[in-house]
CSV table of C-alpha atoms in Angstrom, one decimal:
chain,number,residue,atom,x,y,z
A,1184,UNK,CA,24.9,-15.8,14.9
A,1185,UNK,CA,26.3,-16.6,11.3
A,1186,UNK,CA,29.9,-18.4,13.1
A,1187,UNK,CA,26.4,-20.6,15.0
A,1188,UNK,CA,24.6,-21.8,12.7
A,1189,UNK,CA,27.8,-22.7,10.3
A,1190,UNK,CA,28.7,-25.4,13.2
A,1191,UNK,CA,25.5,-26.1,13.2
A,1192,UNK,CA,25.5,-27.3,10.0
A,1193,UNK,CA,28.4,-28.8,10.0
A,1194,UNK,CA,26.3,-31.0,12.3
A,1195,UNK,CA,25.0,-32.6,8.9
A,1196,UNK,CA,27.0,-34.2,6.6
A,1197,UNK,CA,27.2,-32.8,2.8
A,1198,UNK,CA,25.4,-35.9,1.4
A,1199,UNK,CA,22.4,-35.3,4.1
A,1200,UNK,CA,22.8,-31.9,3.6
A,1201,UNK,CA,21.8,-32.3,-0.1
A,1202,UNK,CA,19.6,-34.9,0.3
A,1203,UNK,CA,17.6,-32.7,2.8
A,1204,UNK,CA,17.4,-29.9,0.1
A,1205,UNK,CA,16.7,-32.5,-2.5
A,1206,UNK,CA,13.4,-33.5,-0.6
A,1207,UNK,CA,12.2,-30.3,0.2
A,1208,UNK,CA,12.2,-28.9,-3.1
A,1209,UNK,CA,10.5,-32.3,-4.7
A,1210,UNK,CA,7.9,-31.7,-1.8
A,1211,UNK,CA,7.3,-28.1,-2.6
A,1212,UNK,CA,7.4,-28.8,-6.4
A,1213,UNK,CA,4.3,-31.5,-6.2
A,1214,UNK,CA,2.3,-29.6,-3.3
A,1215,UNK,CA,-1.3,-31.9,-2.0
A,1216,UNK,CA,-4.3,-30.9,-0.2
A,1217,UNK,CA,-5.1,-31.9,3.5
A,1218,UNK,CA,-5.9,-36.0,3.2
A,1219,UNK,CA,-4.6,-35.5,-0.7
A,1220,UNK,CA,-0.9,-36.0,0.5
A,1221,UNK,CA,-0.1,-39.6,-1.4
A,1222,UNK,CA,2.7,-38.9,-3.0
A,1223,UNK,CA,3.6,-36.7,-0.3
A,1224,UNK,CA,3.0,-39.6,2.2
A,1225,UNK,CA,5.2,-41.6,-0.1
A,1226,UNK,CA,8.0,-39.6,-0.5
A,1227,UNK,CA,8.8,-39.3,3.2
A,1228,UNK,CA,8.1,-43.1,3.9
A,1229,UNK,CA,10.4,-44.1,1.7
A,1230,UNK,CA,13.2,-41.5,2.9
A,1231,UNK,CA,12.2,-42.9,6.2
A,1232,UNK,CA,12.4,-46.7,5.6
A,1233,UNK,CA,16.1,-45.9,4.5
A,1234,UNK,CA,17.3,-45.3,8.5
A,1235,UNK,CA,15.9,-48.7,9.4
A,1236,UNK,CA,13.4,-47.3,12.1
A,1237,UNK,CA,12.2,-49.9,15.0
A,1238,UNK,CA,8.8,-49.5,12.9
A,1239,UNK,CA,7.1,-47.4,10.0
A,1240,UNK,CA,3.5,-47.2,8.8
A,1241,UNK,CA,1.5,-45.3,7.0
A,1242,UNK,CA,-1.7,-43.9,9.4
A,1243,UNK,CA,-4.3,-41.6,9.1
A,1244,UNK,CA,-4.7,-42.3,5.7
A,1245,UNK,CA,-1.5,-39.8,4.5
A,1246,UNK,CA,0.2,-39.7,7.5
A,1247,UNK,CA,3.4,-41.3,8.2
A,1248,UNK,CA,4.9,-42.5,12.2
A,1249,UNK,CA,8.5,-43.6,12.2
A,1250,UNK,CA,9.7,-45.3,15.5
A,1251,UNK,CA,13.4,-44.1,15.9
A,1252,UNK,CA,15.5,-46.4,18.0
A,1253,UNK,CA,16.9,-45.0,21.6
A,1254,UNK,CA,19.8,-45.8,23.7
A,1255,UNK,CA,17.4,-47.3,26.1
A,1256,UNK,CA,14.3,-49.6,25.0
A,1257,UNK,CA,12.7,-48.9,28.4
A,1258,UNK,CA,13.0,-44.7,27.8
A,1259,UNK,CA,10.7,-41.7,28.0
A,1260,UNK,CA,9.5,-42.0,24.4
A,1261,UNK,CA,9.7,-38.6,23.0
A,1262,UNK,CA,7.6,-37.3,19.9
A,1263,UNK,CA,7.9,-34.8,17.2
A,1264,UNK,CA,5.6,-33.5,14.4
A,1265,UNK,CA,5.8,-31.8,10.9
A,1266,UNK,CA,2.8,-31.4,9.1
A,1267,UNK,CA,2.8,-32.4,5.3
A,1268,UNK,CA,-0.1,-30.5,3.5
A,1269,UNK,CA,-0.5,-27.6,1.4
A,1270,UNK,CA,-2.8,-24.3,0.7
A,1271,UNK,CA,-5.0,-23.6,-2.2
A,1272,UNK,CA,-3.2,-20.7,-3.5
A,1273,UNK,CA,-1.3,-20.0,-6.7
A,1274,UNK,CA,1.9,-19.8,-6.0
A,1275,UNK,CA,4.1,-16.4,-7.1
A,1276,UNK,CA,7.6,-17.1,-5.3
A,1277,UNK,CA,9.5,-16.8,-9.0
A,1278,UNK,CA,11.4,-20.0,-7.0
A,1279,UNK,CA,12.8,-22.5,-9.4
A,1280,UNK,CA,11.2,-25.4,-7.5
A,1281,UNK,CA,7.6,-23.5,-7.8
A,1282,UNK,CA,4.3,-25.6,-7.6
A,1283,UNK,CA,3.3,-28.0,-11.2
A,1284,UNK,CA,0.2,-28.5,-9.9
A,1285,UNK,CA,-1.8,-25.2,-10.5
A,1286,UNK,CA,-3.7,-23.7,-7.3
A,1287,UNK,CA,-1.6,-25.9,-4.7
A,1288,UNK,CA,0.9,-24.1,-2.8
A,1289,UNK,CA,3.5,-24.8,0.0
A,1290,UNK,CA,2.2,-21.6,1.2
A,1291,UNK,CA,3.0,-22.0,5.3
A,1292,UNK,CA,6.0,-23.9,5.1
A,1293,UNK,CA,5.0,-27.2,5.8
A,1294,UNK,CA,7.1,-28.6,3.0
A,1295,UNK,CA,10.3,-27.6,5.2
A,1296,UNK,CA,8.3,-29.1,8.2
A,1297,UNK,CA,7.9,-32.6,6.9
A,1298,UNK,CA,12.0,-31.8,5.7
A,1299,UNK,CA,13.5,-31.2,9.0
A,1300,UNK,CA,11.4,-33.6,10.7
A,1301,UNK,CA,13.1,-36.3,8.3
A,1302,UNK,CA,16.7,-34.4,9.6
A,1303,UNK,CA,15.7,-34.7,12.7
A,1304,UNK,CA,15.2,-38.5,12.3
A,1305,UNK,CA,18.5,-38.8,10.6
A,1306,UNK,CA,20.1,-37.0,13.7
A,1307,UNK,CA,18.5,-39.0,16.1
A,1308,UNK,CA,19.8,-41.9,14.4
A,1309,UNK,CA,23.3,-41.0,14.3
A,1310,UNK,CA,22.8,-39.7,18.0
A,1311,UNK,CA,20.0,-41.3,19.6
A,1312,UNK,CA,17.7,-40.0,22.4
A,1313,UNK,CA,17.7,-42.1,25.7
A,1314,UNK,CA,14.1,-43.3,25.1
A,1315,UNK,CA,12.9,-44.1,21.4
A,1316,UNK,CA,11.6,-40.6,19.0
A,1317,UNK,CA,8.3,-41.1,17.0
A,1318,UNK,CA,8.7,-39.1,14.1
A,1319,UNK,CA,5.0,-38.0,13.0
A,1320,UNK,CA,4.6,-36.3,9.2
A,1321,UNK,CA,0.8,-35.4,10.0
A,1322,UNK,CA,-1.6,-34.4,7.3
A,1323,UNK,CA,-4.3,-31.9,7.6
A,1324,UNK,CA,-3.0,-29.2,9.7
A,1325,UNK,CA,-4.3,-26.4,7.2
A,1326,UNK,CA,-8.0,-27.9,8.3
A,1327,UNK,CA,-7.1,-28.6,11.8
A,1328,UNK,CA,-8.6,-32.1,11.2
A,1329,UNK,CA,-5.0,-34.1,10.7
A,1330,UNK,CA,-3.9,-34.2,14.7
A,1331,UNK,CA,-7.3,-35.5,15.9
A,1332,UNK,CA,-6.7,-37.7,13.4
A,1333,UNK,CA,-3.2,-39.0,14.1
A,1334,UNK,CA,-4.6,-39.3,18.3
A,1335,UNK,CA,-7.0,-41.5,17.4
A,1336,UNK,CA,-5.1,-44.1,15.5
A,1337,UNK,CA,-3.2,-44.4,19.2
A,1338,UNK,CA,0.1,-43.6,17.2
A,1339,UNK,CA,1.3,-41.5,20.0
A,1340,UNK,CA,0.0,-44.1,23.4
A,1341,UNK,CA,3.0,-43.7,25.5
A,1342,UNK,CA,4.5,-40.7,24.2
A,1343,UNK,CA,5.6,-38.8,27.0
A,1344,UNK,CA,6.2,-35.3,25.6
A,1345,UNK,CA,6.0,-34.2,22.0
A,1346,UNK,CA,7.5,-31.0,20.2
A,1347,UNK,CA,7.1,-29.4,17.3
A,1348,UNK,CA,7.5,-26.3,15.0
A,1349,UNK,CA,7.0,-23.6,12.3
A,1350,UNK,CA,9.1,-21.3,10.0
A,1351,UNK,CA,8.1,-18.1,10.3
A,1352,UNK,CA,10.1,-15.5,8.5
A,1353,UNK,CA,9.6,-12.7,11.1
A,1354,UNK,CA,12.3,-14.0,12.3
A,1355,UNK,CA,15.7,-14.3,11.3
A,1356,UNK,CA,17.3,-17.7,10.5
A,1357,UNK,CA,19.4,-18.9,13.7
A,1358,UNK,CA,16.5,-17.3,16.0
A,1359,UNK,CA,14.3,-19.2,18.0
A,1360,UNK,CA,11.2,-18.7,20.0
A,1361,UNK,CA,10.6,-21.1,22.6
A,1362,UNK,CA,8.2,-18.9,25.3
A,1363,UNK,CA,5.6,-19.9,27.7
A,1364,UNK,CA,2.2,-18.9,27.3
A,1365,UNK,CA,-0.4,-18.6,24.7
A,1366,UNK,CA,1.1,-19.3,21.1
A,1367,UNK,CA,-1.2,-19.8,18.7
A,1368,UNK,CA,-5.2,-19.1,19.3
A,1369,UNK,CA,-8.4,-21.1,19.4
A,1370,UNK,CA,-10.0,-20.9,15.9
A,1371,UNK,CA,-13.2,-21.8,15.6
A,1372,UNK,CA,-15.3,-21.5,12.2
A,1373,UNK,CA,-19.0,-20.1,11.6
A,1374,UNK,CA,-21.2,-19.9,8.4
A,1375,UNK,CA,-24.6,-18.3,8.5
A,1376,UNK,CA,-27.2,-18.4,5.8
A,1377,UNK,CA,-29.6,-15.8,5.6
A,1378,UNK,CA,-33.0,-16.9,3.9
A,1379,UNK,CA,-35.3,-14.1,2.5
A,1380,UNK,CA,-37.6,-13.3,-0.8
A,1381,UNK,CA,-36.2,-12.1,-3.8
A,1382,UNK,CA,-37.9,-9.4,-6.4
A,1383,UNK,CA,-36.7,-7.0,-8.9
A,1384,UNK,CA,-34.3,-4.7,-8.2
A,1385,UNK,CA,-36.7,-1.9,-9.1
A,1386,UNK,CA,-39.3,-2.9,-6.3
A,1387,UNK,CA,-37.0,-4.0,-3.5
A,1388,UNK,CA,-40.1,-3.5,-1.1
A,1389,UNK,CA,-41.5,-6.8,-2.5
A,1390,UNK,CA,-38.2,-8.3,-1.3
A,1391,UNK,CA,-36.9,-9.5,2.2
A,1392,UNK,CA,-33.5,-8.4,1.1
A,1393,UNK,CA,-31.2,-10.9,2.3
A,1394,UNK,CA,-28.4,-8.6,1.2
A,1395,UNK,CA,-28.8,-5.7,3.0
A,1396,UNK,CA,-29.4,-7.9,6.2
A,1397,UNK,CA,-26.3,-9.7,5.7
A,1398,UNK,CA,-24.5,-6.2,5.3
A,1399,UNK,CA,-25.9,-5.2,8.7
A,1400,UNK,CA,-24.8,-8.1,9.9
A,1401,UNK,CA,-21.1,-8.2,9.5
A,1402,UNK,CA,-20.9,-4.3,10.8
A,1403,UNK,CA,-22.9,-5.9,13.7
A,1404,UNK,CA,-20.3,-8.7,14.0
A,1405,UNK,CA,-17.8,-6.4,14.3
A,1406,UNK,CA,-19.2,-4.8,17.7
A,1407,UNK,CA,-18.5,-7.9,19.3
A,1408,UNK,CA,-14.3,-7.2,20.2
A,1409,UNK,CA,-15.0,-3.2,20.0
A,1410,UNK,CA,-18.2,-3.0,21.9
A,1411,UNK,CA,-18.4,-6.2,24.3
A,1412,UNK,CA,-14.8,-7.7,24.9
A,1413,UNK,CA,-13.1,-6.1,27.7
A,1414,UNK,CA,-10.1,-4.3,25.7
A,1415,UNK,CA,-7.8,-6.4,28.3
A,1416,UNK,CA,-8.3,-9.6,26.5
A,1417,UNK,CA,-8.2,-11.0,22.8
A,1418,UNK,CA,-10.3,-11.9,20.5
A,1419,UNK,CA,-11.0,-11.4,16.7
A,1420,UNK,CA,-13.8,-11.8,14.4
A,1421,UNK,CA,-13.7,-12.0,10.6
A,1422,UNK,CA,-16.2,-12.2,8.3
A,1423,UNK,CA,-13.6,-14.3,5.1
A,1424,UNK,CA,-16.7,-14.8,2.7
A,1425,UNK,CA,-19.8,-13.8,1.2
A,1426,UNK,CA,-22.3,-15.1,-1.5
A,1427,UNK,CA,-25.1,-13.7,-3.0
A,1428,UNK,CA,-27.1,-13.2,-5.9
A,1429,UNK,CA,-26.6,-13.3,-10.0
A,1430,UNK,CA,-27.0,-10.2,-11.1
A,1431,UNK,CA,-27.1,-6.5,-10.7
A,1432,UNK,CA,-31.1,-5.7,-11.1
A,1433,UNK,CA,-32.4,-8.7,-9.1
A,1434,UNK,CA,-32.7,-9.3,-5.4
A,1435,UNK,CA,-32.0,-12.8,-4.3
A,1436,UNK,CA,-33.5,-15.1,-2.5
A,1437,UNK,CA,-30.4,-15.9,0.0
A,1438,UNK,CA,-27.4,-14.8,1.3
A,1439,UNK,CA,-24.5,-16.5,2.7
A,1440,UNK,CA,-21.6,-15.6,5.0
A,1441,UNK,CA,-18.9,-17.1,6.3
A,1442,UNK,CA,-16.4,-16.2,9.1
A,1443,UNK,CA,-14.0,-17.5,11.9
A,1444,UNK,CA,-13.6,-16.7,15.9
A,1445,UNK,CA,-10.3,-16.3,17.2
A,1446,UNK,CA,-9.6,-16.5,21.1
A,1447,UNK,CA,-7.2,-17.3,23.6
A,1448,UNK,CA,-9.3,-17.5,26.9
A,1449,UNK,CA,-12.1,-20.0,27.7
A,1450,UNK,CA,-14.6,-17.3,28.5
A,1451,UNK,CA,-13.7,-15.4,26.0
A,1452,UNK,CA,-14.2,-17.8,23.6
A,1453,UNK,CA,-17.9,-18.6,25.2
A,1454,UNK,CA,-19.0,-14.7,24.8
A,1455,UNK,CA,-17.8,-14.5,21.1
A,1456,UNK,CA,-19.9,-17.6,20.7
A,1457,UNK,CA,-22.6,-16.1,22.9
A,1458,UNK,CA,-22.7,-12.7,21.0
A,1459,UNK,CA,-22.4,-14.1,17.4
A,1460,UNK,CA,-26.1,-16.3,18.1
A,1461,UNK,CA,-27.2,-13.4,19.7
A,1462,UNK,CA,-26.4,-10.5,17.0
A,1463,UNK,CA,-27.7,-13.2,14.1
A,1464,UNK,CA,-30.8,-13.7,15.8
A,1465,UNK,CA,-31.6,-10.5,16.2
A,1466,UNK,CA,-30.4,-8.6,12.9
A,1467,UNK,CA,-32.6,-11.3,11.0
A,1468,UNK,CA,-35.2,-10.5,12.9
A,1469,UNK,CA,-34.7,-7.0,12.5
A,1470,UNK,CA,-34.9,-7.5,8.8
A,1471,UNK,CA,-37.7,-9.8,8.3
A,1472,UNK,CA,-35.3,-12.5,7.5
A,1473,UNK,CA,-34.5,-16.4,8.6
A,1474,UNK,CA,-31.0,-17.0,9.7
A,1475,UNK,CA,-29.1,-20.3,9.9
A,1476,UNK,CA,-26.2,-20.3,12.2
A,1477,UNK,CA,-23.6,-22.6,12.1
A,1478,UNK,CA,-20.8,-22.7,14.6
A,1479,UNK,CA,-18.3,-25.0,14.8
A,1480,UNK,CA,-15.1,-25.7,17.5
A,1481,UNK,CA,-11.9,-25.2,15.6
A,1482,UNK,CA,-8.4,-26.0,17.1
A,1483,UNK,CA,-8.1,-25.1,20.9
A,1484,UNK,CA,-5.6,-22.7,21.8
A,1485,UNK,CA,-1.6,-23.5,22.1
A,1486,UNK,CA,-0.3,-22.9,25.6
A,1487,UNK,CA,3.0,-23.7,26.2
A,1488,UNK,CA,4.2,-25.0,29.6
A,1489,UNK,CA,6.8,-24.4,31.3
A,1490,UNK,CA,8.9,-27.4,31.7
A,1491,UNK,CA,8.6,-28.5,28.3
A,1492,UNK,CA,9.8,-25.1,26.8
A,1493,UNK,CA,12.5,-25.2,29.5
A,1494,UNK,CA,13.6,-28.4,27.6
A,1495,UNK,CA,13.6,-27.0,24.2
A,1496,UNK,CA,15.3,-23.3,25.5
A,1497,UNK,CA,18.1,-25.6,26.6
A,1498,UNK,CA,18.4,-27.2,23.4
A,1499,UNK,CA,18.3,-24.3,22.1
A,1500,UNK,CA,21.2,-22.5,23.9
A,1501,UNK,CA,23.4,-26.2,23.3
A,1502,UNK,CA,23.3,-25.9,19.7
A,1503,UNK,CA,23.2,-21.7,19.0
A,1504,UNK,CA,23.6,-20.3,22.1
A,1505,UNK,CA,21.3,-18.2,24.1
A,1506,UNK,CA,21.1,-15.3,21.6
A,1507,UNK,CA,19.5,-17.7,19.5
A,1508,UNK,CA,16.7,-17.3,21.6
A,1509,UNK,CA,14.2,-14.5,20.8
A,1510,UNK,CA,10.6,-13.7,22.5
A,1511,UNK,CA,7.5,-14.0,20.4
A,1512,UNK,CA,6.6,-10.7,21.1
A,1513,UNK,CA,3.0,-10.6,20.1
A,1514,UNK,CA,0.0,-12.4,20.5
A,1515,UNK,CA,-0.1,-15.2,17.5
A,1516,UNK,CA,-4.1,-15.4,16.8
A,1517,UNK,CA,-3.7,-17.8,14.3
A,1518,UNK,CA,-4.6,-21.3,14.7
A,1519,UNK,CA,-2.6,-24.5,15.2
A,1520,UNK,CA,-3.7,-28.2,15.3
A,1521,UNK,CA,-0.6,-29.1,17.2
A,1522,UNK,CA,-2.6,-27.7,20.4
A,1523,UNK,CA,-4.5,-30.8,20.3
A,1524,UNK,CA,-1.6,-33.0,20.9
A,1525,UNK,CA,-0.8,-30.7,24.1
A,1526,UNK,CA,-4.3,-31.4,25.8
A,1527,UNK,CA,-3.3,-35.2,25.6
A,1528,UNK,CA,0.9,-34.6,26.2
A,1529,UNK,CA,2.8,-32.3,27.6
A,1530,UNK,CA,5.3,-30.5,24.8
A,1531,UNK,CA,5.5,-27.2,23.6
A,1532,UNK,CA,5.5,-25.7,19.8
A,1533,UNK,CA,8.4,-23.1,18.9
A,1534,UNK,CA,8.7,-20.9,16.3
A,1535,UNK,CA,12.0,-20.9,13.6
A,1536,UNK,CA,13.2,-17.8,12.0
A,1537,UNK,CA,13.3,-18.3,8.3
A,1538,UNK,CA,13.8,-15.2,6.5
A,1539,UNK,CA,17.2,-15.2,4.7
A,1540,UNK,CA,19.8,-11.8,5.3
A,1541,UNK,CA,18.5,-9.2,3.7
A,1542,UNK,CA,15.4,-10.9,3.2
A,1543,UNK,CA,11.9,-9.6,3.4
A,1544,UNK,CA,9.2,-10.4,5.9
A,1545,UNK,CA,6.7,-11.9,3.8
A,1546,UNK,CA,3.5,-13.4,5.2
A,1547,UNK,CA,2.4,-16.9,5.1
A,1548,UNK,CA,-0.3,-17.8,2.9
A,1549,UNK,CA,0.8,-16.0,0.9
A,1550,UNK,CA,1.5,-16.5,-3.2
A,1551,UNK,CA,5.1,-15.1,-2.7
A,1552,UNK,CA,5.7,-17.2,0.7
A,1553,UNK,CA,8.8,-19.2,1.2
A,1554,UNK,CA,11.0,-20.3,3.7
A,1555,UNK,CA,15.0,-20.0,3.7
A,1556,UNK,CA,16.2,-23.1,3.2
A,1557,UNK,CA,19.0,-23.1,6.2
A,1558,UNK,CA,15.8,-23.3,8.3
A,1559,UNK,CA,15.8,-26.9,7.6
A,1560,UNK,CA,18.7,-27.3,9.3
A,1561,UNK,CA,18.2,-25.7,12.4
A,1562,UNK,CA,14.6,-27.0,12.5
A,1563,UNK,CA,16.0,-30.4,12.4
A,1564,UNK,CA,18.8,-29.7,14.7
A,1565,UNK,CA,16.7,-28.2,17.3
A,1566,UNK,CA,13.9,-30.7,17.4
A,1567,UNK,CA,16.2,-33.8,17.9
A,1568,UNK,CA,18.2,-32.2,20.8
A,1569,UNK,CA,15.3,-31.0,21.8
A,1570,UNK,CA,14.0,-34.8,22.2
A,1571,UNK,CA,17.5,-35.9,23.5
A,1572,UNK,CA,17.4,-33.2,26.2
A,1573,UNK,CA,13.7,-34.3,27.1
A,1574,UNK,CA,13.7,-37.9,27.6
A,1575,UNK,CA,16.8,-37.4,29.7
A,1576,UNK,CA,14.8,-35.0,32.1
A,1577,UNK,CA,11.9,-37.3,32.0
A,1578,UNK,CA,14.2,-40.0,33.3
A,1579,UNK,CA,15.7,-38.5,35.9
């Protein structure tokens, strides 16, 4: 693995190879919000404008679409993604690059994503794809608002197939997941406000203690994957925040929770849905309480197809060989914004090992989160043969 991914940098010469590292450490350093990426949005269009693409503009607001030149003008056009925006989280890497702007973190990675999709464009213009690559650095991902938001500009009409990616430092650098299947989960988002009558904490039977409801609520909640999904199938419900009240000795008026659905499966998705109106209904009434519900769709689930991954585990195999490629192994129930691109275009989303030799695994979104920084490399590698490899199957 280590003799593979030495050639494969030696795919990039030093002067991109430091000019890579250079961005992704200015990026991490100055970290933005979903639709706060400016300078972000900046940075990479003028790293961009440098490789003379057929065409660059700004959409979206802070999004960026280069148009890559291909051998062909009348070829498959092939697309690939990194996503640009950051967490709110303080960050706690001890890196020497760490977040100036306090609260903001590069805390998933994305700072490497909108890095190697930059490689990847400097690949593919040194080596170009049969058809022309749009290169998309998409804000928003963290919200699951920036891809609905890049299809509607019509940035991506006549995109054939479209790929994309995320560190993930299970995994070790040089390893790749490229599977069929599920991926990454629908996640969809709920808040529920529980209206009652305050009083003094002495006298709590002058109250319709919105408290105590919303406690029995989020045990009830929780009956919903143990008690009424069939253990066969996914699903996960978590209850991420509550509000309540200003001090110890009085009983508040309100109550408010907040919480998010994760599935994988249509109908399962519908019953968690289903049961979540059902049990709110029910444990207000239960507790002489009123009970907003709101429910909102998140990001559908990623399913990868077949003949798209095919593309990518060849790829794959070209550049590392086919140790390189590792199964998931697990069901991912986190969400993804890239699965709304895949309900327009066919493409698949792979996963890059990031974690350094000898390194730890450490979570994303986390304060002590980072990436390895060779996985820009084989991110970029990977996602330009992966286009090169695709618009040649699409042509044939």
């Amino acid at each position: 693995m280590a003799s593979a991914l030495t050639q494969l940098q030696q795919r990039f010469a030093p002067t991109l190879r430091d000019r890579l590292v250079t961005l992704r450490r200015d990026l991490h350093q100055h970290p933005e919000l979903s639709f706060e990426e400016g300078r972000t949005a900046q940075r990479l269009h003028d790293e961009l404008s440098e490789l003379e693409p057929v065409y660059l503009k700004r959409v979206a607001d802070t999004g960026v679409v280069a148009r890559i030149k291909g051998k062909d003008p009348t070829g498959p056009v092939v697309a690939i993604r990194g996503d640009i925006d950051a967490l709110p989280i303080q960050e706690n890497s001890g890196l020497a690059f760490s977040s100036e702007h306090a609260g903001v973190m590069h805390a998933c990675g994305h700072d490497v994503h909108a890095t190697w999709a930059v490689g990847a464009a400097h690949l593919l213009s040194h080596e170009p794809a049969l058809g022309d690559v749009l290169v998309v650095l998409q804000p928003a991902e963290e919200t699951g608002k920036g891809a609905p938001a890049i299809l509607e500009t019509g940035a991506l009409e006549g995109a054939s197939a479209i790929f994309g990616a995320h560190v993930d430092r299970r995994f070790a650098l040089g390893e790749v997941v490229a599977d069929t299947g599920p991926l990454a989960a629908a996640s969809d988002a709920f808040i529920v406000e529980l209206e009652g009558s305050g009083a003094h904490g002495a006298r709590p039977h002058e109250a319709a203690d919105p408290i105590v409801a919303a406690g029995a609520l989020i045990g009830a909640l929780q009956t919903i994957v143990s008690r009424r999904l069939n253990p066969a199938q996914c699903g996960v419900v978590t209850i991420g925040s509550i509000h309540a009240g200003t001090a110890p000795n009085v009983i508040p008026d309100s109550a408010t929770l907040g919480g998010t659905l994760r599935t994988v499966e249509p109908a399962v998705r519908q019953l968690l849905h289903d049961e979540v109106r059902r049990i709110v209904e029910h444990t207000a009434q239960a507790h002489g309480v009123r009970a907003t519900l709101d429910l909102s769709l998140g990001t559908p689930p990623i399913i990868n197809e077949e003949r798209p991954v095919a593309w990518a585990r060849k790829a794959v195999a070209a550049l590392m060989g086919e140790a390189a490629l590792v199964p998931l192994g697990f069901l991912n129930m986190a969400g993804e914004d890239f699965a709304f691109y895949l309900e327009e275009i066919p493409g698949c989303f792979l996963r890059i090992g990031a974690r350094e030799p000898g390194g730890e695994v450490i979570p994303a979104h986390t304060p002590r989160f980072f990436p390895a920084e060779e996985s820009i490399f084989v991110g970029a590698a990977v996602l330009a043969e992966t286009a090169r490899v695709a618009a040649h199957a699409l042509a044939s």
